[in-house]
Coordinates of C-alpha atoms in Angstrom, one line a residue:
X1 CA -7.8 169.4 -22.8
X2 CA -7.7 172.8 -24.5
X3 CA -4.6 171.7 -26.4
X4 CA -6.3 168.5 -27.7
X5 CA -9.3 170.6 -28.8
X6 CA -7.1 173.0 -30.6
X7 CA -5.3 170.2 -32.4
X8 CA -8.6 168.7 -33.5
X9 CA -9.8 172.0 -34.8
X10 CA -6.6 172.5 -36.8
X11 CA -6.9 169.0 -38.2
X12 CA -10.5 169.7 -39.3
X13 CA -9.5 172.9 -40.9
X14 CA -6.7 171.1 -42.8
X15 CA -9.1 168.4 -44.1
X16 CA -11.7 171.1 -45.2
X17 CA -9.0 172.9 -47.0
X18 CA -7.9 169.8 -48.9
X19 CA -11.3 168.6 -50.0
X20 CA -11.8 171.1 -52.9
X21 CA -8.2 170.6 -54.0
X22 CA -8.7 166.8 -54.3
X23 CA -12.0 167.2 -56.2
X24 CA -10.3 169.7 -58.6
X25 CA -7.3 167.5 -59.2
X26 CA -9.5 164.5 -60.2
X27 CA -10.9 166.5 -63.1
X28 CA -7.6 167.8 -64.5
X29 CA -5.8 166.8 -67.7
X30 CA -2.0 166.7 -67.5
X31 CA -0.1 168.1 -70.5
X32 CA 3.2 166.6 -71.6
X33 CA 6.3 168.7 -71.7
X34 CA 8.2 166.1 -73.8
X35 CA 10.4 164.7 -71.0
X36 CA 10.4 161.3 -69.3
X37 CA 10.2 160.9 -65.6
X38 CA 11.3 157.5 -64.1
X39 CA 11.8 158.7 -60.5
X40 CA 8.5 157.0 -59.5
X41 CA 9.7 153.5 -60.3
X42 CA 10.7 151.1 -57.5
X43 CA 11.5 147.6 -58.6
X44 CA 10.3 146.3 -55.2
X45 CA 6.8 147.6 -55.7
X46 CA 4.0 145.8 -57.5
X47 CA 1.6 148.6 -58.1
X48 CA 2.2 152.1 -59.6
X49 CA -0.1 155.1 -60.1
X50 CA 0.8 157.4 -62.9
X51 CA -0.5 160.9 -62.7
X52 CA 1.5 162.8 -65.3
X53 CA 2.4 162.4 -69.0
X54 CA 6.0 162.6 -68.0
X55 CA 5.6 159.5 -65.8
X56 CA 3.9 157.6 -68.7
X57 CA 6.8 158.6 -71.0
X58 CA 9.1 157.4 -68.2
X59 CA 7.4 154.0 -68.3
X60 CA 8.2 153.8 -72.0
X61 CA 11.8 154.7 -71.3
X62 CA 12.1 152.0 -68.6
X63 CA 10.9 149.3 -71.0
X64 CA 12.7 150.5 -74.1
X65 CA 16.0 150.7 -72.1
X66 CA 15.4 147.2 -70.9
X67 CA 15.3 148.4 -67.3
X68 CA 11.9 147.0 -66.4
X69 CA 9.1 145.1 -68.2
X70 CA 6.6 145.2 -65.3
X71 CA 6.0 141.5 -65.2
X72 CA 3.5 140.6 -62.5
X73 CA 3.0 144.3 -61.8
X74 CA 0.0 146.6 -62.3
X75 CA 0.1 150.2 -63.5
X76 CA -2.8 152.5 -62.9
X77 CA -3.5 155.7 -64.8
X78 CA -4.9 158.3 -62.4
X79 CA -5.5 161.2 -64.7
X80 CA -6.4 162.1 -68.3
X81 CA -3.3 163.0 -70.3
X82 CA -2.6 165.2 -73.2
X83 CA 0.4 164.2 -75.4
X84 CA 0.1 166.9 -78.0
X85 CA 3.1 168.8 -79.3
X86 CA 5.7 166.1 -78.9
X87 CA 6.6 162.9 -80.8
X88 CA 5.6 159.9 -78.8
X89 CA 8.0 157.1 -78.0
X90 CA 6.0 153.9 -77.9
X91 CA 5.9 151.8 -74.7
X92 CA 7.9 148.8 -75.8
X93 CA 10.0 148.3 -78.9
X94 CA 10.0 144.5 -79.1
X95 CA 8.3 141.9 -81.3
X96 CA 6.9 138.5 -80.4
X97 CA 9.2 138.0 -77.4
X98 CA 9.1 139.2 -73.8
X99 CA 12.2 141.3 -74.3
X100 CA 11.4 144.9 -75.0
X101 CA 7.6 144.4 -74.2
X102 CA 5.3 145.5 -71.5
X103 CA 4.4 142.4 -69.5
X104 CA 2.1 143.7 -66.8
X105 CA -1.4 145.0 -66.3
X106 CA -2.2 148.5 -67.4
X107 CA -5.5 149.8 -66.1
X108 CA -6.5 153.2 -67.5
X109 CA -9.3 153.4 -64.9
X110 CA -11.6 154.9 -67.6
X111 CA -9.2 157.8 -68.3
X112 CA -8.4 159.2 -71.7
X113 CA -5.1 159.9 -73.5
X114 CA -5.5 162.8 -75.9
X115 CA -3.5 163.7 -79.0
X116 CA -1.2 160.8 -79.3
X117 CA 1.2 162.0 -82.0
X118 CA 3.7 159.8 -83.9
X119 CA 5.2 160.7 -87.3
X120 CA 8.7 159.2 -86.8
X121 CA 8.3 156.0 -84.7
X122 CA 10.4 154.3 -82.1
X123 CA 13.2 152.1 -83.4
X124 CA 14.4 149.1 -81.5
X125 CA 18.1 149.0 -80.5
X126 CA 18.0 145.6 -81.9
X127 CA 18.3 146.5 -85.5
X128 CA 17.7 143.0 -86.7
X129 CA 14.1 143.4 -85.6
X130 CA 13.6 145.8 -88.4
X131 CA 10.8 147.3 -86.4
X132 CA 9.6 150.8 -85.8
X133 CA 6.8 151.4 -83.2
X134 CA 4.1 154.0 -83.5
X135 CA 1.2 153.1 -81.2
X136 CA 0.8 154.0 -77.5
X137 CA 2.2 150.6 -76.8
X138 CA 4.8 149.3 -79.2
X139 CA 4.7 145.8 -77.9
X140 CA 2.9 143.8 -75.1
X141 CA 3.6 140.3 -74.1
X142 CA 1.5 138.2 -71.6
X143 CA 0.0 141.5 -70.7
X144 CA -3.4 143.1 -70.2
X145 CA -4.5 146.6 -71.2
X146 CA -8.0 147.7 -70.1
X147 CA -10.3 150.7 -69.4
X148 CA -8.5 153.2 -71.6
X149 CA -9.5 155.6 -74.3
X150 CA -7.3 157.3 -76.9
X151 CA -8.8 160.3 -78.6
X152 CA -7.6 162.3 -81.6
X153 CA -4.6 160.1 -82.4
X154 CA -2.4 161.3 -85.3
X155 CA -0.1 158.5 -86.4
X156 CA 1.6 158.7 -89.8
X157 CA 4.1 156.0 -90.8
X158 CA 6.8 157.5 -93.0
X159 CA 6.4 156.4 -96.6
X160 CA 10.0 155.0 -96.7
X161 CA 9.6 153.2 -93.3
X162 CA 11.1 149.8 -94.0
X163 CA 9.7 148.1 -90.9
X164 CA 7.0 145.5 -91.3
X165 CA 3.8 144.2 -89.7
X166 CA 1.9 145.6 -86.8
X167 CA 0.7 149.2 -86.6
X168 CA -2.1 150.1 -84.2
X169 CA -3.3 153.1 -82.4
X170 CA -3.4 151.4 -79.0
X171 CA -0.9 148.5 -79.5
X172 CA 1.4 147.8 -82.5
X173 CA 2.4 144.2 -81.7
X174 CA 0.4 142.0 -79.3
X175 CA 1.5 138.5 -78.1
X176 CA -0.5 136.2 -75.7
X177 CA -2.3 139.2 -74.3
X178 CA -5.8 140.7 -73.7
X179 CA -7.3 144.1 -74.4
X180 CA -10.7 145.0 -72.7
X181 CA -12.9 148.1 -72.5
X182 CA -10.8 150.3 -74.7
X183 CA -11.5 152.7 -77.6
X184 CA -9.6 154.9 -80.1
X185 CA -10.4 157.8 -82.3
X186 CA -8.3 159.8 -84.8
X187 CA -6.3 158.4 -87.7
X188 CA -3.5 156.1 -88.5
X189 CA -1.8 156.1 -92.0
X190 CA 0.5 153.5 -93.3
X191 CA 3.7 153.9 -95.3
X192 CA 4.1 152.7 -98.9
X193 CA 7.5 151.1 -99.0
X194 CA 6.8 147.8 -97.2
X195 CA 3.5 146.1 -96.3
X196 CA 1.8 147.0 -93.1
X197 CA -0.8 145.4 -90.9
X198 CA -2.8 148.3 -89.5
X199 CA -5.7 148.3 -87.0
X200 CA -7.8 150.8 -85.1
X201 CA -7.0 149.1 -81.8
X202 CA -4.1 146.7 -82.5
X203 CA -1.8 146.1 -85.5
X204 CA -0.6 142.5 -85.4
X205 CA -1.7 139.7 -83.1
X206 CA 0.8 136.9 -82.5
X207 CA -0.2 133.7 -80.5
X208 CA -3.3 133.4 -78.3
X209 CA -5.0 136.7 -77.8
X210 CA -8.4 138.2 -77.0
X211 CA -10.0 141.6 -77.6
X212 CA -13.4 142.4 -76.1
X213 CA -15.7 145.3 -75.5
X214 CA -13.6 147.7 -77.6
X215 CA -14.4 150.1 -80.4
X216 CA -12.8 152.5 -82.9
X217 CA -14.0 155.3 -85.0
X218 CA -10.5 155.9 -86.5
X219 CA -9.7 156.6 -90.1
X220 CA -7.3 153.9 -91.3
X221 CA -5.3 154.3 -94.5
X222 CA -3.1 151.7 -96.4
X223 CA -0.6 152.9 -98.9
X224 CA 1.6 149.9 -99.8
X225 CA 2.9 150.2 -103.4
X226 CA 5.5 147.5 -103.5
X227 CA 8.4 149.8 -104.3
X228 CA 10.8 148.0 -101.9
X229 CA 10.3 144.6 -103.6
X230 CA 10.7 146.2 -107.0
X231 CA 14.1 147.4 -106.0
X232 CA 15.3 143.9 -104.9
X233 CA 16.8 141.3 -107.2
X234 CA 15.1 138.0 -106.9
X235 CA 13.1 137.0 -103.9
X236 CA 9.6 138.4 -103.3
X237 CA 7.5 140.2 -105.9
X238 CA 5.4 143.2 -105.0
X239 CA 2.1 141.2 -105.2
X240 CA 3.6 138.5 -103.0
X241 CA 2.9 140.9 -100.0
X242 CA 0.1 143.1 -99.0
X243 CA -1.3 145.6 -96.5
X244 CA -3.9 144.2 -94.1
X245 CA -6.4 146.7 -92.8
X246 CA -9.0 146.2 -90.1
X247 CA -11.2 148.5 -88.0
X248 CA -10.2 146.7 -84.8
X249 CA -7.2 144.5 -85.7
X250 CA -4.8 144.7 -88.7
X251 CA -4.0 141.0 -89.0
X252 CA -3.4 137.7 -87.0
X253 CA -2.3 134.4 -88.4
X254 CA -0.7 132.5 -85.5
X255 CA -2.4 131.0 -82.5
X256 CA -6.1 131.3 -81.5
X257 CA -7.7 134.7 -81.3
X258 CA -11.2 135.8 -80.1
X259 CA -12.6 139.2 -81.0
X260 CA -15.9 139.6 -79.2
X261 CA -18.4 142.4 -78.4
X262 CA -16.5 145.0 -80.5
X263 CA -17.7 147.6 -83.0
X264 CA -16.2 149.8 -85.7
X265 CA -17.7 153.0 -87.1
X266 CA -14.7 154.7 -88.7
X267 CA -13.3 154.7 -92.3
X268 CA -10.8 152.5 -94.1
X269 CA -9.1 154.0 -97.2
X270 CA -7.3 151.5 -99.5
X271 CA -4.6 153.0 -101.6
X272 CA -2.6 149.7 -101.4
X273 CA -2.0 147.7 -104.5
X274 CA -3.2 144.7 -102.6
X275 CA -4.9 144.5 -99.2
X276 CA -7.3 142.2 -97.4
X277 CA -9.7 144.5 -95.6
X278 CA -12.4 144.1 -92.9
X279 CA -14.4 146.2 -90.5
X280 CA -13.2 144.1 -87.6
X281 CA -10.0 142.4 -88.9
X282 CA -8.1 142.7 -92.1
X283 CA -6.6 139.2 -92.5
X284 CA -7.1 136.4 -89.9
X285 CA -6.3 132.7 -89.4
X286 CA -7.5 131.0 -86.2
X287 CA -9.7 134.1 -85.5
X288 CA -13.2 133.9 -84.1
X289 CA -15.5 136.9 -84.3
X290 CA -18.5 136.9 -81.9
X291 CA -21.2 139.5 -81.4
X292 CA -19.4 142.3 -83.3
X293 CA -20.9 145.2 -85.2
X294 CA -19.7 147.1 -88.3
X295 CA -21.8 150.2 -88.5
X296 CA -20.0 152.0 -91.4
X297 CA -20.1 151.7 -95.2
X298 CA -16.9 153.8 -95.5
X299 CA -14.7 150.8 -96.2
X300 CA -12.7 150.7 -99.5
X301 CA -11.1 147.9 -101.5
X302 CA -8.1 147.1 -103.6
X303 CA -10.2 146.1 -106.7
X304 CA -9.2 142.4 -106.2
X305 CA -12.3 141.3 -104.1
X306 CA -10.3 141.2 -100.9
X307 CA -12.7 143.3 -98.8
X308 CA -15.3 141.8 -96.5
X309 CA -17.6 143.7 -94.0
X310 CA -16.4 141.7 -91.0
X311 CA -13.0 140.5 -92.1
X312 CA -10.9 138.3 -94.5
X313 CA -11.1 135.4 -92.1
X314 CA -10.2 132.2 -93.8
X315 CA -10.8 129.3 -91.4
X316 CA -13.1 130.2 -88.5
X317 CA -16.7 131.4 -88.8
X318 CA -18.1 134.6 -87.4
X319 CA -21.4 134.5 -85.5
X320 CA -24.0 136.8 -84.1
X321 CA -22.5 139.8 -85.9
X322 CA -24.1 142.8 -87.7
X323 CA -22.9 144.6 -90.8
X324 CA -24.3 146.9 -93.5
X325 CA -26.9 145.4 -95.9
X326 CA -24.7 146.3 -98.9
X327 CA -23.9 143.6 -101.5
X328 CA -20.6 145.2 -102.4
X329 CA -19.0 142.8 -100.0
X330 CA -19.8 139.6 -98.2
X331 CA -19.6 139.1 -94.5
X332 CA -16.3 137.1 -94.4
X333 CA -14.6 134.4 -96.4
X334 CA -15.2 131.4 -94.0
X335 CA -18.9 132.0 -93.7
X336 CA -19.3 132.6 -97.4
X337 CA -17.6 129.3 -98.2
X338 CA -19.4 127.3 -95.5
X339 CA -22.8 128.7 -96.1
X340 CA -23.2 129.4 -92.3
X341 CA -24.7 132.6 -91.2
X342 CA -22.4 135.2 -89.7
X343 CA -25.3 137.1 -88.3
X344 CA -27.4 139.8 -89.8
X345 CA -27.0 142.4 -92.5
X346 CA -29.0 145.6 -91.8
X347 CA -29.2 149.2 -92.7
X348 CA -31.1 150.1 -89.5
X349 CA -28.6 149.8 -86.7
X350 CA -30.9 151.6 -84.3
X351 CA -33.6 148.9 -84.6
X352 CA -34.6 146.9 -81.6
X353 CA -33.6 143.7 -83.3
X354 CA -29.9 144.8 -83.5
X355 CA -29.8 145.9 -79.8
X356 CA -31.6 142.8 -78.6
X357 CA -29.5 140.5 -80.7
X358 CA -26.3 142.0 -79.2
X359 CA -27.6 141.9 -75.7
X360 CA -28.7 138.3 -76.0
X361 CA -25.3 137.1 -77.1
X362 CA -23.1 139.5 -75.0
X363 CA -20.3 138.3 -72.8
X364 CA -21.0 138.0 -69.1
X365 CA -19.4 141.3 -68.3
X366 CA -20.7 143.2 -71.3
X367 CA -23.6 145.7 -71.3
X368 CA -24.9 146.8 -74.8
X369 CA -27.1 149.9 -74.7
X370 CA -28.8 152.1 -77.3
X371 CA -26.3 154.6 -78.7
X372 CA -26.1 157.4 -81.2
X373 CA -26.5 155.8 -84.5
X374 CA -26.1 152.2 -83.3
X375 CA -25.7 150.3 -80.0
X376 CA -22.6 150.7 -77.8
X377 CA -21.4 149.8 -74.3
X378 CA -22.9 151.0 -71.1
X379 CA -19.7 152.7 -70.1
X380 CA -19.3 154.6 -73.3
X381 CA -20.6 158.1 -72.5
X382 CA -19.2 159.4 -75.7
X383 CA -21.7 157.4 -77.9
X384 CA -24.7 157.3 -75.7
X385 CA -27.2 160.1 -76.2
X386 CA -27.3 162.9 -73.6
X387 CA -30.4 163.5 -71.5
X388 CA -32.5 166.1 -73.3
X389 CA -35.3 166.2 -70.7
X390 CA -34.5 169.8 -69.6
X391 CA -34.3 170.9 -73.2
X392 CA -37.7 169.3 -73.9
X393 CA -39.2 171.0 -70.9
X394 CA -37.9 174.4 -71.9
X395 CA -39.2 173.9 -75.5
X396 CA -42.6 172.9 -74.1
X397 CA -42.7 176.0 -72.0
X398 CA -41.8 178.2 -75.0
X399 CA -44.4 176.6 -77.2
X400 CA -47.1 177.3 -74.5
X401 CA -46.6 181.0 -75.0
X402 CA -48.4 183.2 -77.5
X403 CA -45.6 184.3 -79.8
X404 CA -47.7 187.2 -81.1
X405 CA -47.6 189.0 -77.8
X406 CA -43.8 189.5 -77.7
X407 CA -41.5 191.8 -79.7
X408 CA -38.5 189.5 -79.3
X409 CA -39.9 186.0 -79.5
X410 CA -37.5 185.4 -82.4
X411 CA -34.7 185.0 -79.7
X412 CA -36.6 182.1 -78.3
X413 CA -37.1 180.6 -81.7
X414 CA -33.4 180.9 -82.4
X415 CA -32.5 179.2 -79.1
X416 CA -34.8 176.3 -80.0
X417 CA -33.4 176.0 -83.5
X418 CA -29.8 175.9 -82.1
X419 CA -30.5 172.7 -80.2
X420 CA -28.3 169.9 -81.4
X421 CA -29.8 166.4 -80.8
X422 CA -26.6 164.5 -81.5
X423 CA -24.8 165.3 -78.2
X424 CA -23.5 162.4 -76.0
X425 CA -23.6 161.9 -72.3
X426 CA -20.0 163.1 -72.3
X427 CA -21.3 166.4 -73.7
X428 CA -24.2 166.7 -71.2
X429 CA -23.0 170.2 -70.0
X430 CA -23.5 171.5 -73.6
X431 CA -27.0 170.1 -73.6
X432 CA -27.8 171.7 -70.3
X433 CA -26.5 175.0 -71.8
X434 CA -29.0 174.6 -74.6
X435 CA -31.8 174.3 -72.1
X436 CA -30.6 177.4 -70.2
X437 CA -30.3 179.4 -73.4
X438 CA -34.0 178.7 -74.1
X439 CA -35.0 179.5 -70.5
X440 CA -33.0 182.7 -70.6
X441 CA -34.6 183.8 -73.9
X442 CA -38.0 183.2 -72.3
X443 CA -37.1 185.2 -69.2
X444 CA -35.9 188.1 -71.4
X445 CA -39.2 188.2 -73.5
X446 CA -40.7 191.7 -73.8
X447 CA -44.4 192.3 -74.6
X448 CA -45.2 194.3 -77.7
X449 CA -46.5 197.9 -77.1
X450 CA -50.2 198.4 -76.9
X451 CA -51.9 200.0 -80.0
X452 CA -52.7 203.7 -79.3
X453 CA -54.1 204.4 -82.8
X454 CA -57.7 204.9 -81.5
X455 CA -56.5 207.0 -78.6
X456 CA -54.6 209.3 -81.0
X457 CA -57.5 209.5 -83.4
X458 CA -59.8 210.5 -80.5
X459 CA -57.3 213.1 -79.2
X460 CA -57.0 214.5 -82.8
X461 CA -60.8 214.8 -83.0
X462 CA -60.9 216.6 -79.6
X463 CA -58.1 219.0 -80.6
X464 CA -60.1 219.9 -83.8
X465 CA -63.0 221.3 -81.7
X466 CA -63.2 224.9 -80.4
X467 CA -63.5 224.9 -76.7
X468 CA -65.4 228.2 -76.5
X469 CA -68.2 226.8 -78.7
X470 CA -69.3 224.6 -75.9
X471 CA -70.9 225.1 -72.5
X472 CA -68.5 222.8 -70.7
X473 CA -65.4 221.3 -72.4
X474 CA -63.8 220.1 -69.1
X475 CA -65.0 216.5 -69.6
X476 CA -63.1 216.2 -72.8
X477 CA -60.0 217.8 -71.3
X478 CA -60.2 215.4 -68.3
X479 CA -60.5 212.3 -70.6
X480 CA -57.5 213.4 -72.7
X481 CA -55.5 214.2 -69.6
X482 CA -56.3 210.7 -68.2
X483 CA -54.5 209.0 -71.1
X484 CA -51.5 206.9 -69.8
X485 CA -48.8 206.0 -72.4
X486 CA -46.5 203.0 -72.3
X487 CA -49.1 200.3 -71.8
X488 CA -48.2 196.9 -73.4
X489 CA -50.3 194.6 -75.5
X490 CA -51.7 192.7 -72.6
X491 CA -53.3 196.0 -71.4
X492 CA -54.9 196.8 -74.7
X493 CA -58.4 196.8 -73.2
X494 CA -57.3 199.7 -70.9
X495 CA -56.0 201.6 -73.8
X496 CA -59.2 201.0 -75.8
X497 CA -61.2 202.3 -72.8
X498 CA -59.1 205.6 -72.8
X499 CA -60.1 206.1 -76.5
X500 CA -63.7 205.3 -75.7
X501 CA -63.7 207.8 -72.7
X502 CA -62.5 210.6 -75.0
X503 CA -65.1 209.7 -77.6
X504 CA -67.9 209.6 -75.0
X505 CA -66.9 213.0 -73.6
X506 CA -66.9 214.5 -77.1
X507 CA -70.4 213.0 -77.7
X508 CA -71.7 214.6 -74.5
X509 CA -70.7 218.2 -75.4
X510 CA -73.4 220.9 -75.5
X511 CA -72.9 224.0 -77.7
X512 CA -73.5 227.5 -76.4
X513 CA -76.7 229.4 -77.9
X514 CA -76.1 231.7 -80.9
X515 CA -75.7 235.5 -79.8
X516 CA -78.2 238.5 -81.1
X517 CA -76.6 241.7 -82.6
X518 CA -78.1 245.5 -82.3
X519 CA -80.2 246.7 -85.4
X520 CA -80.6 243.3 -86.6
X521 CA -84.5 243.5 -86.3
X522 CA -87.3 246.2 -87.1
X523 CA -89.8 244.5 -84.9
X524 CA -91.3 246.4 -81.9
X525 CA -90.2 245.8 -78.4
X526 CA -91.3 242.6 -76.7
X527 CA -93.8 242.8 -73.9
X528 CA -92.1 243.5 -70.6
X529 CA -88.9 244.8 -72.2
X530 CA -88.8 248.2 -70.3
X531 CA -85.4 249.1 -71.6
X532 CA -86.7 249.2 -75.2
X533 CA -89.9 251.2 -74.1
X534 CA -87.8 253.9 -72.5
X535 CA -85.8 254.1 -75.7
X536 CA -89.0 254.7 -77.6
X537 CA -90.1 257.5 -75.3
X538 CA -86.8 259.2 -75.6
X539 CA -86.9 259.0 -79.4
X540 CA -90.5 260.5 -79.3
X541 CA -89.4 263.3 -77.0
X542 CA -86.5 264.2 -79.2
X543 CA -88.6 264.1 -82.4
X544 CA -91.3 266.3 -80.8
X545 CA -88.7 268.9 -79.7
X546 CA -87.3 269.0 -83.2
X547 CA -90.7 269.7 -84.7
X548 CA -91.4 272.5 -82.2
X549 CA -88.0 274.0 -82.9
X550 CA -88.5 273.9 -86.6
X551 CA -91.9 275.6 -86.3
X552 CA -90.6 278.5 -84.2
X553 CA -87.8 279.2 -86.6
X554 CA -90.2 279.3 -89.5
X555 CA -92.5 281.8 -87.7
X556 CA -89.6 284.1 -86.9
X557 CA -88.5 284.2 -90.5
X558 CA -91.9 285.2 -91.6
X559 CA -92.1 288.0 -89.0
X560 CA -88.8 289.5 -90.1
X561 CA -90.1 289.9 -93.6

């Protein structure tokens, strides 16, 4: 029995020791060392959980080496990953075939891949493909990618890159696949040598595809200058080809594609000599846009009227979409030609009409909510405003105080002025820190010193008096001695009373009577003043003696004659 009890206690201790480690591990971000780890792969398994950047790079190696394509398998991402500092080798180097493409389900489980970096690109071993891959996924086929964010991507396609078509931050080339609940930020810049189809989410869509509940705030740049075709003899001319630039998708012109419940709020820079451009898709045939939002005006053009707010879609109408009320561009080609409404142009993306319109036409699994600057998705903490209730409570507390009472109220004012109202739910800890800064400034407030001017004046008045001129000066001395220094402004009445007590003591002083000096008067003695009467008798006796003496001397002188 004792042994069983001891075993249970040891097991409990082990569990308690593991709890904080598990919680800590869930919040970590793994940084890539540039290597690829394939040791986790077992061809007999159907589910895999990737926890490190090295394992993700290993997945790319397995596909690019034609070892595994993950058909009918699911890969889960269990941690956030940081790919900074190393050139990324895209997952898949194929094109519109299953060979060289990811064919399974990739579930990011709402994790984020940070600092995707590609300035060189992954080249297929099959040189006839003439393809370089730059995105996180180079190629997907009959696949699904979902619940994944890519932040601060830095993709630059070399200017002399001779590969064509798809360039995207999440996926370069997408065939018969789906992308759901994904987002990208950062930048992707095209080369100049050969035309490129560049998108914030996906580059080129081939076949039947769908993209839903995705967004991008990326900066997309096209640089096609036609130099390659100028170098060729015969064949295509530079203006026969073009870049195709879209906030979500670069281009699609085979199969049927649906882009629904997506938004773009990034920038598209057009340095290309020719480029169809759109906030959702650059060029599209067989593309349907439903319930999408373009919330940016930072979209350029090639000067040939090839830019539309939603996309250069030539044969399928968009509907229930929102875009800027700016007449530089129309909504899209097909709606302009058919006269059918694509939705609503507006400059107030925070209006109730926009949010309610998106909510009313959303897909069954989509939740549109009020966001920072415009609506977004319920799962998108990065674009939903943080909770400022604690900040507002702290400000209300500060404003209820009388600032004139404190010597350092400027610290409270500074803390309030430092509040940034543009933080998202993902930055809630920063908002909580703002509230704490205000509370700390309030707690550190110090009252101003009381004003002792009247006390000092009363003391100076008392010090100017001669103590010996008064019968009793002790009351003044006691009032001065009773003065207590260091009182603050809330105790001003006590300080004023100290001054008043000194003034009252001074006012109550009685002077001593003036003193009488000897010989100062020729008047006779006062009645009852015996000391003066005796003095008179003494003087009379002396005077009489002097007369008798003088007489006797005179008689003697006469006798001697």
